[in-house]
Amino acid sequence: MPRKVQSQSRFIPYARGFRAPSKKVKQKALIGHGECSSHISKEFADGEHFESVQKCQSIDDWLANVKENGQTYAQFINNCPWLSTRKWRKVNMKFVPSGETIHEKYPDGKIYIIPVGDLTTGLNNNLCILDVDDIIEYCQIFLGLPVVTLPAVSLVRNNGKVLWLEDKVGSRKKRQTTSVVLPSRYDKRSNHYQLHVAAVLEKLRKSLPDDAICLLGLTMYDLYEDDADLFVAGMAAGNHRVGLFSLFRYNPRLAFSKEYWYDITEIDSILKIPHNELMLQRGCKLVVHEICHLLGIDHCIFYLCCMNGSGHLEEDFRQPMFLCPIDLRKLHQLCGFDIIQRYEQLRGFFGKHHMEKECLWLERRLDFLRKG
Ligand SMILES: [Zn+2]
Ligand SMILES: [Zn+2]
């Protein structure tokens, strides 16, 4: 007699007080103050191309732990400092109050990305190919804003310590390289390092160019904040327009212990994981998610969307690359791109990097938008 098999699916409730939004709530979230829903352009119609937020699959899922309120389009327009008719106090660049988009208000503004250490090195100096130029290209298409890379910060590992090297002009105008020890932790047996996220973020704040809308540091170093942390994905200081995020745990050839921060194993490369593409895809999604936060867009609760919060890596990996209609409308208002042209360019990017699922979605969406 076969034994009765217990159902694998365990009900995991949302965080207390959170309710998945109804269709009506989603429709209201798309509308600005004093607008009528019939005036919303087809480009923001959901057209059944966007899925609703899902039930929690793990107790660590974001919505099982955080009672997110969600940010409507109207709330974003009201609160986004980049859309205010007053210049952002902390920004030191030309400001045009009558401008409608961020580019019209701050014509010199740019998004900066700075590699912190070498981005092509993974665990134990094994190569992990990630071309920062691909990430820049993706951000530029996704945001419709100029995205610029700053020269990489030089980090050196030395005897269990990590040094930040800086070129300075010393006495008699001679260039000198100075080094600063970064707060970090090191496990000798595994030869694994983690950098203290807040300490590096503080140093990045000092590198913020005057014409920066924001500066995002990317590193292949693993990060932590408190001694009890396994790791942290990164940290942002929205008020200071700076963030630092790690790509280390996005490497599909690594497996991580849930108990010890330094316990990391390399998965046999015979597994034929197209790791460069996965790495690029995960990196692109992270970077635009974090930049959208720095631009004032909060976590999304309305649809499956690349602005959903994530409580752990698996949840992060299963989230889509695209913005839902509500967040697309926010970004469009802020950046003023042509939506069809942007989708076509994204189609070109995903095609070039063999991301077929994304290409198929874009083709369906473009078909829908071009009809009528
Ligand atoms: Zn987030
Ligand atoms: Zn969304």
Short mmCIF file of C-alpha atoms and ligand atoms in Angstrom, two decimals:
data_model
loop_
_atom_site.label_atom_id
_atom_site.label_comp_id
_atom_site.label_asym_id
_atom_site.label_seq_id
_atom_site.Cartn_x
_atom_site.Cartn_y
_atom_site.Cartn_z
CA MET A 1 0.00 0.00 0.00
CA PRO A 2 1.48 3.36 -0.94
CA ARG A 3 1.80 5.65 2.04
CA LYS A 4 -0.22 8.79 2.00
CA VAL A 5 2.07 11.53 0.74
CA GLN A 6 1.76 14.77 2.63
CA SER A 7 1.17 17.79 0.48
CA GLN A 8 4.36 19.78 -0.12
CA SER A 9 2.52 23.04 -0.42
CA ARG A 10 2.36 24.71 2.98
CA PHE A 11 0.30 27.86 3.32
CA ILE A 12 2.58 30.80 4.10
CA PRO A 13 0.65 33.96 4.97
CA TYR A 14 1.60 37.47 3.95
CA ALA A 15 2.96 39.74 6.69
CA ARG A 16 0.22 40.84 9.11
CA GLY A 17 -1.88 43.61 7.57
CA PHE A 18 -0.79 43.05 3.94
CA ARG A 19 -3.45 42.27 1.34
CA ALA A 20 -2.76 41.45 -2.29
CA PRO A 21 -4.25 44.37 -4.28
CA SER A 22 -7.47 43.82 -6.21
CA LYS A 23 -7.92 44.78 -9.86
CA LYS A 24 -9.67 47.97 -8.74
CA VAL A 25 -6.79 48.93 -6.42
CA LYS A 26 -4.32 48.39 -9.29
CA GLN A 27 -6.37 50.55 -11.64
CA LYS A 28 -6.53 53.35 -9.06
CA ALA A 29 -2.79 53.14 -8.43
CA LEU A 30 -2.14 53.95 -12.10
CA ILE A 31 -4.12 57.19 -12.12
CA GLY A 32 -2.75 60.64 -11.25
CA HIS A 33 -4.57 63.29 -9.21
CA GLY A 34 -7.64 64.62 -11.03
CA GLU A 35 -7.21 62.16 -13.93
CA CYS A 36 -9.84 59.90 -15.41
CA SER A 37 -8.88 56.29 -16.21
CA SER A 38 -10.11 56.67 -19.82
CA HIS A 39 -7.27 59.14 -20.46
CA ILE A 40 -4.51 56.68 -19.61
CA SER A 41 -2.54 55.80 -22.70
CA LYS A 42 -2.57 52.22 -24.03
CA GLU A 43 1.15 52.01 -23.25
CA PHE A 44 0.16 51.63 -19.57
CA ALA A 45 -2.70 49.18 -20.09
CA ASP A 46 -1.90 45.84 -18.52
CA GLY A 47 -3.22 43.88 -21.53
CA GLU A 48 -2.91 40.70 -19.48
CA HIS A 49 0.86 40.82 -19.94
CA PHE A 50 1.56 41.35 -16.26
CA GLU A 51 1.01 38.80 -13.52
CA SER A 52 -0.33 39.59 -10.06
CA VAL A 53 1.92 39.29 -6.98
CA GLN A 54 2.18 35.66 -6.00
CA LYS A 55 1.43 33.81 -2.81
CA CYS A 56 4.47 33.43 -0.58
CA GLN A 57 6.56 30.34 -1.33
CA SER A 58 8.89 30.59 1.67
CA ILE A 59 8.77 32.12 5.14
CA ASP A 60 11.73 34.25 4.07
CA ASP A 61 9.85 35.84 1.14
CA TRP A 62 9.67 39.62 1.23
CA LEU A 63 5.88 39.92 1.55
CA ALA A 64 5.80 37.25 4.27
CA ASN A 65 7.88 39.61 6.38
CA VAL A 66 7.24 43.19 5.31
CA LYS A 67 3.89 44.94 5.25
CA GLU A 68 4.54 47.03 2.17
CA ASN A 69 1.95 49.73 1.46
CA GLY A 70 2.89 50.17 -2.17
CA GLN A 71 3.43 53.51 -3.89
CA THR A 72 0.80 54.73 -6.36
CA TYR A 73 1.64 56.81 -9.42
CA ALA A 74 0.00 59.85 -7.76
CA GLN A 75 2.07 59.40 -4.57
CA PHE A 76 5.25 59.17 -6.64
CA ILE A 77 4.45 62.39 -8.54
CA ASN A 78 3.78 64.17 -5.23
CA ASN A 79 6.87 63.00 -3.41
CA CYS A 80 9.65 62.51 -5.96
CA PRO A 81 12.32 65.16 -5.24
CA TRP A 82 13.50 65.00 -8.88
CA LEU A 83 10.09 66.24 -10.09
CA SER A 84 9.79 69.13 -7.62
CA THR A 85 9.68 72.69 -8.94
CA ARG A 86 12.33 73.47 -6.30
CA LYS A 87 15.93 72.48 -6.78
CA TRP A 88 17.06 69.57 -4.62
CA ARG A 89 19.05 71.34 -1.89
CA LYS A 90 21.96 68.93 -1.94
CA VAL A 91 22.45 69.02 -5.70
CA ASN A 92 25.10 71.28 -7.11
CA MET A 93 24.19 71.54 -10.81
CA LYS A 94 22.18 73.67 -13.22
CA PHE A 95 18.43 73.57 -12.55
CA VAL A 96 15.52 74.48 -14.86
CA PRO A 97 12.34 74.72 -12.72
CA SER A 98 9.99 74.68 -15.72
CA GLY A 99 11.36 71.34 -17.00
CA GLU A 100 9.03 68.35 -16.87
CA THR A 101 11.42 65.42 -16.84
CA ILE A 102 14.58 64.90 -14.81
CA HIS A 103 16.61 65.57 -17.96
CA GLU A 104 14.83 68.87 -18.61
CA LYS A 105 15.14 69.97 -14.97
CA TYR A 106 18.79 68.89 -14.57
CA PRO A 107 20.21 68.96 -18.17
CA ASP A 108 23.73 68.03 -16.99
CA GLY A 109 22.60 65.23 -14.68
CA LYS A 110 24.07 61.76 -15.15
CA ILE A 111 23.84 58.37 -13.51
CA TYR A 112 27.31 57.20 -12.43
CA ILE A 113 28.43 53.63 -11.93
CA ILE A 114 31.73 52.87 -10.21
CA PRO A 115 33.29 49.39 -10.06
CA VAL A 116 34.67 48.82 -6.56
CA GLY A 117 37.52 46.38 -7.15
CA ASP A 118 37.83 44.15 -10.20
CA LEU A 119 34.41 43.05 -11.49
CA THR A 120 35.80 40.12 -13.49
CA THR A 121 37.08 38.17 -10.49
CA GLY A 122 34.94 35.78 -8.44
CA LEU A 123 35.85 33.36 -5.66
CA ASN A 124 39.58 32.67 -5.16
CA ASN A 125 40.39 34.86 -8.12
CA ASN A 126 38.54 32.61 -10.57
CA LEU A 127 37.35 34.50 -13.58
CA CYS A 128 33.73 35.42 -13.62
CA ILE A 129 33.07 37.30 -16.80
CA LEU A 130 30.97 40.39 -16.39
CA ASP A 131 31.43 43.33 -18.70
CA VAL A 132 30.41 46.55 -17.00
CA ASP A 133 29.83 48.10 -20.45
CA ASP A 134 26.90 45.69 -20.96
CA ILE A 135 25.37 46.84 -17.68
CA ILE A 136 25.84 50.48 -18.70
CA GLU A 137 24.17 49.84 -22.06
CA TYR A 138 21.23 48.13 -20.35
CA CYS A 139 20.78 50.95 -17.81
CA GLN A 140 20.89 53.56 -20.52
CA ILE A 141 18.11 51.83 -22.49
CA PHE A 142 16.06 51.02 -19.40
CA LEU A 143 16.23 54.51 -17.88
CA GLY A 144 16.62 56.71 -20.95
CA LEU A 145 19.22 58.76 -19.06
CA PRO A 146 22.98 59.17 -19.62
CA VAL A 147 24.88 56.51 -17.67
CA VAL A 148 28.64 56.91 -17.19
CA THR A 149 31.29 54.70 -15.57
CA LEU A 150 33.93 56.11 -13.26
CA PRO A 151 37.40 54.52 -13.15
CA ALA A 152 37.35 51.44 -10.92
CA VAL A 153 38.47 51.72 -7.31
CA SER A 154 41.64 49.64 -6.80
CA LEU A 155 41.29 47.13 -3.98
CA VAL A 156 44.11 44.79 -2.95
CA ARG A 157 43.92 41.76 -0.67
CA ASN A 158 46.87 41.48 1.65
CA ASN A 159 47.30 39.07 4.57
CA GLY A 160 43.63 38.91 5.47
CA LYS A 161 43.12 42.64 4.97
CA VAL A 162 41.62 44.61 2.08
CA LEU A 163 43.32 47.86 1.07
CA TRP A 164 41.69 50.73 -0.88
CA LEU A 165 44.39 52.34 -3.04
CA GLU A 166 44.15 56.01 -3.89
CA ASP A 167 46.24 58.14 -6.20
CA LYS A 168 46.93 61.51 -4.65
CA VAL A 169 49.02 64.48 -5.66
CA GLY A 170 51.56 64.90 -2.84
CA SER A 171 54.27 67.47 -2.13
CA ARG A 172 56.15 68.84 -5.17
CA LYS A 173 53.13 67.81 -7.26
CA LYS A 174 54.30 64.19 -7.27
CA ARG A 175 51.62 61.54 -7.65
CA GLN A 176 51.58 59.16 -4.72
CA THR A 177 49.56 56.04 -4.08
CA THR A 178 48.20 55.84 -0.57
CA SER A 179 46.36 52.87 0.90
CA VAL A 180 43.58 52.71 3.46
CA VAL A 181 42.62 49.50 5.25
CA LEU A 182 38.88 48.85 4.80
CA PRO A 183 36.92 47.29 7.66
CA SER A 184 36.42 43.68 6.55
CA ARG A 185 36.43 40.11 7.80
CA TYR A 186 38.44 37.16 6.55
CA ASP A 187 38.26 33.41 6.96
CA LYS A 188 41.65 31.81 6.48
CA ARG A 189 40.45 28.26 5.82
CA SER A 190 38.16 29.25 2.94
CA ASN A 191 40.20 32.34 2.00
CA HIS A 192 36.93 34.28 1.85
CA TYR A 193 36.69 38.02 2.49
CA GLN A 194 33.71 40.24 3.23
CA LEU A 195 33.78 44.02 3.17
CA HIS A 196 31.90 46.16 5.67
CA VAL A 197 29.19 47.74 3.51
CA ALA A 198 28.71 51.00 5.46
CA ALA A 199 32.45 51.74 5.54
CA VAL A 200 32.79 51.43 1.75
CA LEU A 201 29.58 53.39 1.16
CA GLU A 202 30.98 56.21 3.29
CA LYS A 203 34.09 56.32 1.09
CA LEU A 204 31.97 56.33 -2.09
CA ARG A 205 30.02 59.35 -0.85
CA LYS A 206 33.24 61.31 -1.16
CA SER A 207 33.50 60.35 -4.86
CA LEU A 208 30.08 61.76 -5.83
CA PRO A 209 30.56 64.05 -8.88
CA ASP A 210 28.73 67.41 -8.91
CA ASP A 211 26.63 66.43 -11.93
CA ALA A 212 25.57 63.08 -10.46
CA ILE A 213 21.89 62.25 -10.22
CA CYS A 214 23.20 59.28 -8.28
CA LEU A 215 26.28 57.07 -7.94
CA LEU A 216 26.06 53.30 -7.72
CA GLY A 217 29.07 51.25 -6.64
CA LEU A 218 29.21 47.65 -7.89
CA THR A 219 31.55 45.09 -6.42
CA MET A 220 32.41 41.43 -6.75
CA TYR A 221 33.33 41.41 -3.05
CA ASP A 222 30.86 39.83 -0.66
CA LEU A 223 29.45 42.34 1.86
CA TYR A 224 28.26 42.31 5.51
CA GLU A 225 26.99 44.88 7.95
CA ASP A 226 26.65 43.24 11.39
CA ASP A 227 28.77 40.40 12.75
CA ALA A 228 25.71 38.12 12.78
CA ASP A 229 25.02 38.63 9.04
CA LEU A 230 25.56 35.84 6.54
CA PHE A 231 25.89 38.60 3.97
CA VAL A 232 24.06 41.72 2.79
CA ALA A 233 23.25 42.47 -0.84
CA GLY A 234 24.21 46.11 -0.40
CA MET A 235 23.15 49.43 1.06
CA ALA A 236 21.94 52.76 -0.29
CA ALA A 237 21.89 56.24 1.21
CA GLY A 238 19.07 57.78 -0.83
CA ASN A 239 19.52 61.18 0.81
CA HIS A 240 23.10 61.22 -0.38
CA ARG A 241 22.28 59.65 -3.78
CA VAL A 242 24.78 56.83 -3.30
CA GLY A 243 24.50 53.04 -3.17
CA LEU A 244 26.83 50.04 -3.06
CA PHE A 245 25.78 46.55 -4.15
CA SER A 246 27.52 43.21 -4.49
CA LEU A 247 27.27 40.86 -7.47
CA PHE A 248 29.26 38.12 -5.73
CA ARG A 249 26.29 35.91 -4.80
CA TYR A 250 24.81 36.20 -8.31
CA ASN A 251 27.43 33.81 -9.65
CA PRO A 252 25.50 30.65 -10.63
CA ARG A 253 28.64 28.55 -10.15
CA LEU A 254 28.69 29.16 -6.41
CA ALA A 255 26.60 27.52 -3.68
CA PHE A 256 26.23 29.19 -0.29
CA SER A 257 25.79 27.82 3.21
CA LYS A 258 22.77 29.08 5.14
CA GLU A 259 24.80 28.90 8.37
CA TYR A 260 28.29 30.25 7.83
CA TRP A 261 29.18 33.37 5.87
CA TYR A 262 32.49 31.92 4.70
CA ASP A 263 31.18 28.53 3.66
CA ILE A 264 30.99 28.71 -0.13
CA THR A 265 31.48 25.92 -2.64
CA GLU A 266 32.13 26.02 -6.32
CA ILE A 267 29.69 23.95 -8.36
CA ASP A 268 31.31 21.78 -10.98
CA SER A 269 31.53 23.76 -14.18
CA ILE A 270 30.45 20.69 -16.21
CA LEU A 271 26.95 21.78 -15.22
CA LYS A 272 26.91 23.85 -18.41
CA ILE A 273 25.17 26.76 -16.78
CA PRO A 274 25.23 29.69 -19.18
CA HIS A 275 26.73 31.59 -16.28
CA ASN A 276 27.80 34.72 -18.10
CA GLU A 277 24.26 35.42 -19.31
CA LEU A 278 22.69 34.60 -15.95
CA MET A 279 25.22 36.77 -14.19
CA LEU A 280 24.58 39.65 -16.60
CA GLN A 281 20.81 39.28 -16.28
CA ARG A 282 20.92 39.26 -12.48
CA GLY A 283 23.34 42.19 -12.47
CA CYS A 284 21.20 44.27 -14.86
CA LYS A 285 18.06 43.66 -12.81
CA LEU A 286 19.80 44.61 -9.57
CA VAL A 287 21.29 47.79 -10.99
CA VAL A 288 18.07 49.20 -12.47
CA HIS A 289 16.10 48.20 -9.32
CA GLU A 290 18.52 50.12 -7.10
CA ILE A 291 18.74 53.14 -9.42
CA CYS A 292 14.93 53.32 -9.59
CA HIS A 293 14.94 53.42 -5.75
CA LEU A 294 17.48 56.27 -5.85
CA LEU A 295 15.15 58.04 -8.31
CA GLY A 296 12.28 57.77 -5.82
CA ILE A 297 10.41 54.61 -6.92
CA ASP A 298 9.48 52.36 -3.97
CA HIS A 299 8.90 48.62 -3.86
CA CYS A 300 6.02 47.37 -5.98
CA ILE A 301 3.13 45.34 -4.56
CA PHE A 302 0.78 45.62 -7.54
CA TYR A 303 2.19 43.10 -10.03
CA LEU A 304 5.18 40.82 -10.54
CA CYS A 305 7.65 43.55 -11.37
CA CYS A 306 11.36 44.22 -11.19
CA MET A 307 10.59 46.65 -8.35
CA ASN A 308 9.26 43.87 -6.07
CA GLY A 309 11.15 43.51 -2.80
CA SER A 310 13.11 40.29 -2.29
CA GLY A 311 13.92 38.57 0.97
CA HIS A 312 16.45 36.07 -0.38
CA LEU A 313 18.39 35.20 -3.52
CA GLU A 314 15.92 32.67 -4.99
CA GLU A 315 13.11 35.20 -4.75
CA ASP A 316 15.32 37.83 -6.39
CA PHE A 317 16.20 35.43 -9.25
CA ARG A 318 12.60 34.57 -10.09
CA GLN A 319 11.44 38.19 -10.39
CA PRO A 320 10.89 39.60 -13.89
CA MET A 321 13.18 42.01 -15.73
CA PHE A 322 10.33 44.41 -16.58
CA LEU A 323 8.46 47.19 -14.84
CA CYS A 324 4.72 46.81 -14.31
CA PRO A 325 2.47 49.50 -15.90
CA ILE A 326 2.36 51.57 -12.68
CA ASP A 327 6.14 51.75 -12.26
CA LEU A 328 6.68 52.17 -16.00
CA ARG A 329 4.40 55.20 -15.88
CA LYS A 330 6.45 56.66 -12.98
CA LEU A 331 9.74 56.14 -14.79
CA HIS A 332 8.29 57.45 -18.03
CA GLN A 333 7.09 60.63 -16.33
CA LEU A 334 10.54 61.08 -14.79
CA CYS A 335 12.69 60.24 -17.82
CA GLY A 336 10.41 60.97 -20.79
CA PHE A 337 11.54 58.13 -23.09
CA ASP A 338 9.54 56.78 -26.03
CA ILE A 339 7.98 53.57 -24.71
CA ILE A 340 7.85 51.62 -27.97
CA GLN A 341 11.38 52.60 -28.93
CA ARG A 342 12.60 51.62 -25.44
CA TYR A 343 10.93 48.19 -25.71
CA GLU A 344 12.50 47.72 -29.17
CA GLN A 345 15.94 48.59 -27.81
CA LEU A 346 15.47 46.23 -24.87
CA ARG A 347 14.46 43.53 -27.39
CA GLY A 348 17.76 44.16 -29.19
CA PHE A 349 19.75 43.91 -25.94
CA PHE A 350 18.09 40.68 -24.78
CA GLY A 351 18.44 39.19 -28.28
CA LYS A 352 22.17 39.95 -28.31
CA HIS A 353 22.60 38.21 -24.96
CA HIS A 354 20.41 35.16 -25.73
CA MET A 355 17.72 35.96 -23.15
CA GLU A 356 14.87 34.33 -25.03
CA LYS A 357 12.11 34.49 -22.43
CA GLU A 358 12.51 38.28 -22.26
CA CYS A 359 12.55 38.60 -26.08
CA LEU A 360 9.28 36.65 -26.36
CA TRP A 361 7.60 38.82 -23.73
CA LEU A 362 8.72 41.99 -25.49
CA GLU A 363 7.48 40.74 -28.88
CA ARG A 364 4.03 40.02 -27.40
CA ARG A 365 3.95 43.41 -25.70
CA LEU A 366 5.10 45.28 -28.81
CA ASP A 367 2.48 43.48 -30.94
CA PHE A 368 -0.19 44.59 -28.50
CA LEU A 369 1.00 48.21 -28.46
CA ARG A 370 1.38 48.49 -32.22
CA LYS A 371 -2.13 47.23 -32.91
CA GLY A 372 -4.44 50.18 -33.12
ZN ZN B 1 14.54 47.21 -3.32
ZN ZN B 2 5.64 47.54 -10.34
#
